[in-house]
Amino acid sequence: MQPKDISNIRFCSCHDSKYIKPKRMLFRENGKERSWDIIEAHDSVAILLYHKPKESFVVVKQFRPAVYLKESIRKTPNLKVELGYTFELCAGITDKKGKSLKEIAQEEILEECGYAIPLENINKITEFYSSVGFAGSKQTLFFATIDESCRQNEGGGIEDENIEVMFIPRKKAHNFILDESYPKTSGIMFAFLWFFENFKDC
């Protein structure tokens, strides 16, 4: 399936990105000179949202150009979404100076999913590295429960973001994360499994 609402796709060289900086690290390991190409990128936050009345996880679906490029080459069969779209946790990069990670997470929840959550209701799960082979960025994972009393707007992101808010029923979540026809991040898989382990009786 071709991406929806995406047209005139083309590629060019990237020389002046405000989000990434390519570098080459030169070093000596065990007496041997080596080099490694690196992308310097922002750290990020991600939030596992659980809607208690709906008994569902709240995730986002959006177009990812890098996934589009790779899937155009792979030609993975039987994807259940348009080419380049992925299912992810609500998330954002930590490029907002003067704000704590929890404050950034709170802001992302409102912008992407439309829910206003008090800071004290957003709880840190853990942090981990992503893209260790070329970026080494760190992601901090949070958790919050929500209901419709928290609803402020429909979400969808800001400026030119085009984010679709999705509800994954808890009863279907385990099959969802193992179904390869739904393109998704490792973060969403880990977060769901963390929830199953810690809220078995919820």
mmCIF file of C-alpha atoms in Angstrom:
data_model
loop_
_atom_site.group_PDB
_atom_site.id
_atom_site.type_symbol
_atom_site.label_atom_id
_atom_site.label_comp_id
_atom_site.label_asym_id
_atom_site.label_seq_id
_atom_site.Cartn_x
_atom_site.Cartn_y
_atom_site.Cartn_z
ATOM 1 C CA MET A 1 0.000 0.000 0.000
ATOM 2 C CA GLN A 2 1.236 3.475 -0.831
ATOM 3 C CA PRO A 3 1.398 6.121 1.918
ATOM 4 C CA LYS A 4 -1.793 8.129 2.328
ATOM 5 C CA ASP A 5 -1.701 11.910 1.927
ATOM 6 C CA ILE A 6 1.993 11.723 0.954
ATOM 7 C CA SER A 7 3.081 12.696 -2.558
ATOM 8 C CA ASN A 8 6.031 13.923 -4.627
ATOM 9 C CA ILE A 9 8.514 11.801 -2.653
ATOM 10 C CA ARG A 10 12.160 12.466 -3.510
ATOM 11 C CA PHE A 11 15.571 12.351 -1.830
ATOM 12 C CA CYS A 12 18.554 14.687 -1.612
ATOM 13 C CA SER A 13 21.751 15.107 0.412
ATOM 14 C CA CYS A 14 21.454 16.354 4.004
ATOM 15 C CA HIS A 15 24.036 18.991 4.980
ATOM 16 C CA ASP A 16 22.410 21.324 7.511
ATOM 17 C CA SER A 17 20.007 19.382 9.735
ATOM 18 C CA LYS A 18 19.046 20.905 13.085
ATOM 19 C CA TYR A 19 18.231 17.410 14.396
ATOM 20 C CA ILE A 20 21.265 15.284 13.486
ATOM 21 C CA LYS A 21 24.993 15.802 12.948
ATOM 22 C CA PRO A 22 27.050 13.110 11.191
ATOM 23 C CA LYS A 23 30.525 12.585 12.618
ATOM 24 C CA ARG A 24 33.391 10.131 12.270
ATOM 25 C CA MET A 25 35.129 8.979 15.445
ATOM 26 C CA LEU A 26 38.784 7.947 15.175
ATOM 27 C CA PHE A 27 40.205 5.835 17.978
ATOM 28 C CA ARG A 28 42.635 3.093 18.887
ATOM 29 C CA GLU A 29 41.345 -0.218 20.224
ATOM 30 C CA ASN A 30 43.692 -3.016 21.292
ATOM 31 C CA GLY A 31 46.522 -1.198 19.547
ATOM 32 C CA LYS A 32 44.691 -0.965 16.216
ATOM 33 C CA GLU A 33 43.517 2.288 14.636
ATOM 34 C CA ARG A 34 39.787 2.277 13.952
ATOM 35 C CA SER A 35 37.049 4.610 12.781
ATOM 36 C CA TRP A 36 33.291 4.662 13.336
ATOM 37 C CA ASP A 37 30.616 6.787 11.702
ATOM 38 C CA ILE A 38 28.169 8.328 14.155
ATOM 39 C CA ILE A 39 24.982 10.365 14.050
ATOM 40 C CA GLU A 40 24.789 12.864 16.918
ATOM 41 C CA ALA A 41 21.074 13.084 17.730
ATOM 42 C CA HIS A 42 18.779 14.248 20.523
ATOM 43 C CA ASP A 43 17.680 12.027 23.396
ATOM 44 C CA SER A 44 13.945 11.420 23.722
ATOM 45 C CA VAL A 45 11.036 10.572 25.987
ATOM 46 C CA ALA A 46 8.229 8.090 25.348
ATOM 47 C CA ILE A 47 5.037 7.501 27.288
ATOM 48 C CA LEU A 48 2.960 4.357 27.692
ATOM 49 C CA LEU A 49 -0.635 5.550 28.053
ATOM 50 C CA TYR A 50 -3.349 3.236 29.357
ATOM 51 C CA HIS A 51 -6.992 4.284 29.061
ATOM 52 C CA LYS A 52 -8.648 2.516 31.994
ATOM 53 C CA PRO A 53 -12.343 2.827 31.006
ATOM 54 C CA LYS A 54 -11.581 1.676 27.448
ATOM 55 C CA GLU A 55 -9.144 -1.000 28.717
ATOM 56 C CA SER A 56 -6.862 0.055 25.885
ATOM 57 C CA PHE A 57 -3.397 1.392 25.227
ATOM 58 C CA VAL A 58 -3.207 4.760 23.502
ATOM 59 C CA VAL A 59 -0.560 4.846 20.776
ATOM 60 C CA VAL A 60 0.143 6.949 17.723
ATOM 61 C CA LYS A 61 0.417 6.124 14.047
ATOM 62 C CA GLN A 62 2.486 8.324 11.774
ATOM 63 C CA PHE A 63 4.499 8.418 8.581
ATOM 64 C CA ARG A 64 8.233 7.807 9.012
ATOM 65 C CA PRO A 65 10.335 8.664 5.951
ATOM 66 C CA ALA A 66 13.215 6.411 7.048
ATOM 67 C CA VAL A 67 10.842 3.448 7.341
ATOM 68 C CA TYR A 68 9.364 4.312 3.944
ATOM 69 C CA LEU A 69 12.834 4.272 2.370
ATOM 70 C CA LYS A 70 13.830 0.937 3.893
ATOM 71 C CA GLU A 71 10.485 -0.746 3.232
ATOM 72 C CA SER A 72 10.608 0.464 -0.375
ATOM 73 C CA ILE A 73 13.815 -1.546 -0.688
ATOM 74 C CA ARG A 74 12.703 -4.568 1.358
ATOM 75 C CA LYS A 75 9.224 -4.766 -0.153
ATOM 76 C CA THR A 76 7.916 -6.493 2.976
ATOM 77 C CA PRO A 77 4.693 -8.323 2.023
ATOM 78 C CA ASN A 78 1.315 -8.135 3.757
ATOM 79 C CA LEU A 79 1.782 -4.948 5.774
ATOM 80 C CA LYS A 80 -1.526 -3.887 7.342
ATOM 81 C CA VAL A 81 -0.803 -0.159 6.996
ATOM 82 C CA GLU A 82 0.319 2.134 4.209
ATOM 83 C CA LEU A 83 3.999 2.057 3.320
ATOM 84 C CA GLY A 84 6.118 4.052 5.778
ATOM 85 C CA TYR A 85 3.584 4.244 8.608
ATOM 86 C CA THR A 86 4.433 2.882 12.049
ATOM 87 C CA PHE A 87 2.724 2.359 15.396
ATOM 88 C CA GLU A 88 4.606 3.990 18.258
ATOM 89 C CA LEU A 89 4.298 5.231 21.801
ATOM 90 C CA CYS A 90 3.568 8.905 22.254
ATOM 91 C CA ALA A 91 7.083 10.382 22.219
ATOM 92 C CA GLY A 92 9.279 13.373 21.491
ATOM 93 C CA ILE A 93 12.864 14.553 21.432
ATOM 94 C CA THR A 94 14.344 16.367 24.435
ATOM 95 C CA ASP A 95 15.303 19.590 22.678
ATOM 96 C CA LYS A 96 13.299 21.914 24.940
ATOM 97 C CA LYS A 97 15.795 23.687 27.187
ATOM 98 C CA GLY A 98 14.736 24.461 30.728
ATOM 99 C CA LYS A 99 12.151 21.674 30.912
ATOM 100 C CA SER A 100 12.476 18.414 32.830
ATOM 101 C CA LEU A 101 12.003 15.109 31.059
ATOM 102 C CA LYS A 102 8.652 14.673 32.799
ATOM 103 C CA GLU A 103 7.522 18.123 31.657
ATOM 104 C CA ILE A 104 8.473 17.262 28.086
ATOM 105 C CA ALA A 105 6.542 13.997 28.388
ATOM 106 C CA GLN A 106 3.496 15.913 29.688
ATOM 107 C CA GLU A 107 3.692 18.293 26.736
ATOM 108 C CA GLU A 108 3.990 15.461 24.206
ATOM 109 C CA ILE A 109 0.928 13.685 25.635
ATOM 110 C CA LEU A 110 -1.159 16.823 25.153
ATOM 111 C CA GLU A 111 0.184 17.658 21.698
ATOM 112 C CA GLU A 112 0.090 14.178 20.206
ATOM 113 C CA CYS A 113 -2.835 12.519 22.007
ATOM 114 C CA GLY A 114 -4.893 15.411 23.369
ATOM 115 C CA TYR A 115 -4.847 14.491 27.082
ATOM 116 C CA ALA A 116 -3.748 16.820 29.902
ATOM 117 C CA ILE A 117 -2.032 14.771 32.615
ATOM 118 C CA PRO A 118 -0.748 16.249 35.923
ATOM 119 C CA LEU A 119 2.987 15.786 36.390
ATOM 120 C CA GLU A 120 2.448 13.730 39.546
ATOM 121 C CA ASN A 121 0.490 11.168 37.496
ATOM 122 C CA ILE A 122 3.323 10.606 35.041
ATOM 123 C CA ASN A 123 5.686 7.944 36.379
ATOM 124 C CA LYS A 124 9.104 6.965 35.103
ATOM 125 C CA ILE A 125 9.544 3.311 34.138
ATOM 126 C CA THR A 126 13.177 3.217 33.033
ATOM 127 C CA GLU A 127 15.627 4.537 30.461
ATOM 128 C CA PHE A 128 17.619 2.796 27.757
ATOM 129 C CA TYR A 129 19.822 3.442 24.742
ATOM 130 C CA SER A 130 18.543 3.256 21.184
ATOM 131 C CA SER A 131 20.381 3.020 17.871
ATOM 132 C CA VAL A 132 23.578 2.085 19.693
ATOM 133 C CA GLY A 133 25.377 1.267 16.444
ATOM 134 C CA PHE A 134 25.220 4.781 15.043
ATOM 135 C CA ALA A 135 23.520 7.245 17.424
ATOM 136 C CA GLY A 136 23.670 6.105 21.057
ATOM 137 C CA SER A 137 20.677 8.243 21.987
ATOM 138 C CA LYS A 138 18.915 7.617 25.277
ATOM 139 C CA GLN A 139 15.143 7.286 25.669
ATOM 140 C CA THR A 140 13.360 7.736 28.983
ATOM 141 C CA LEU A 141 10.115 5.781 29.271
ATOM 142 C CA PHE A 142 7.145 6.980 31.333
ATOM 143 C CA PHE A 143 3.711 5.572 32.186
ATOM 144 C CA ALA A 144 0.361 7.231 32.854
ATOM 145 C CA THR A 145 -3.258 6.145 33.077
ATOM 146 C CA ILE A 146 -5.921 8.311 31.504
ATOM 147 C CA ASP A 147 -9.666 8.637 30.959
ATOM 148 C CA GLU A 148 -11.856 11.028 29.008
ATOM 149 C CA SER A 149 -11.938 13.545 31.859
ATOM 150 C CA CYS A 150 -8.342 14.333 30.841
ATOM 151 C CA ARG A 151 -9.326 15.039 27.249
ATOM 152 C CA GLN A 152 -8.463 18.555 26.042
ATOM 153 C CA ASN A 153 -8.444 18.114 22.264
ATOM 154 C CA GLU A 154 -8.176 15.480 19.548
ATOM 155 C CA GLY A 155 -4.375 15.433 19.520
ATOM 156 C CA GLY A 156 -2.614 14.885 16.226
ATOM 157 C CA GLY A 157 0.531 16.885 16.883
ATOM 158 C CA ILE A 158 1.461 20.495 16.200
ATOM 159 C CA GLU A 159 2.595 22.536 13.190
ATOM 160 C CA ASP A 160 3.085 20.126 10.263
ATOM 161 C CA GLU A 161 2.821 16.908 12.279
ATOM 162 C CA ASN A 162 0.197 14.438 11.045
ATOM 163 C CA ILE A 163 -0.350 11.998 13.909
ATOM 164 C CA GLU A 164 -3.271 9.601 14.235
ATOM 165 C CA VAL A 165 -4.271 8.540 17.754
ATOM 166 C CA MET A 166 -5.008 4.810 18.001
ATOM 167 C CA PHE A 167 -6.493 2.608 20.737
ATOM 168 C CA ILE A 168 -5.128 -0.929 21.095
ATOM 169 C CA PRO A 169 -7.453 -3.030 23.308
ATOM 170 C CA ARG A 170 -5.580 -4.740 26.109
ATOM 171 C CA LYS A 171 -7.023 -8.113 25.085
ATOM 172 C CA LYS A 172 -5.519 -7.735 21.616
ATOM 173 C CA ALA A 173 -2.243 -6.061 22.621
ATOM 174 C CA HIS A 174 -0.128 -9.207 22.983
ATOM 175 C CA ASN A 175 -1.080 -10.438 19.520
ATOM 176 C CA PHE A 176 -0.527 -6.935 18.168
ATOM 177 C CA ILE A 177 3.090 -6.675 19.300
ATOM 178 C CA LEU A 178 3.918 -10.112 17.835
ATOM 179 C CA ASP A 179 2.128 -9.483 14.537
ATOM 180 C CA GLU A 180 4.866 -8.490 12.089
ATOM 181 C CA SER A 181 2.342 -7.040 9.647
ATOM 182 C CA TYR A 182 1.919 -4.055 12.003
ATOM 183 C CA PRO A 183 5.149 -1.998 11.717
ATOM 184 C CA LYS A 184 6.102 -0.877 15.212
ATOM 185 C CA THR A 185 9.010 0.181 17.400
ATOM 186 C CA SER A 186 10.789 -1.972 19.966
ATOM 187 C CA GLY A 187 9.777 0.591 22.603
ATOM 188 C CA ILE A 188 6.084 -0.132 22.199
ATOM 189 C CA MET A 189 6.738 -3.871 22.486
ATOM 190 C CA PHE A 190 8.802 -3.474 25.650
ATOM 191 C CA ALA A 191 6.278 -1.101 27.221
ATOM 192 C CA PHE A 192 3.321 -3.423 26.626
ATOM 193 C CA LEU A 193 5.210 -6.379 28.104
ATOM 194 C CA TRP A 194 6.205 -4.242 31.114
ATOM 195 C CA PHE A 195 2.533 -3.437 31.672
ATOM 196 C CA PHE A 196 1.493 -7.108 31.449
ATOM 197 C CA GLU A 197 4.141 -8.025 34.011
ATOM 198 C CA ASN A 198 3.301 -5.244 36.468
ATOM 199 C CA PHE A 199 -0.481 -5.045 36.143
ATOM 200 C CA LYS A 200 -1.516 -8.674 35.889
ATOM 201 C CA ASP A 201 -4.622 -8.136 38.005
ATOM 202 C CA CYS A 202 -5.541 -4.689 36.706
#
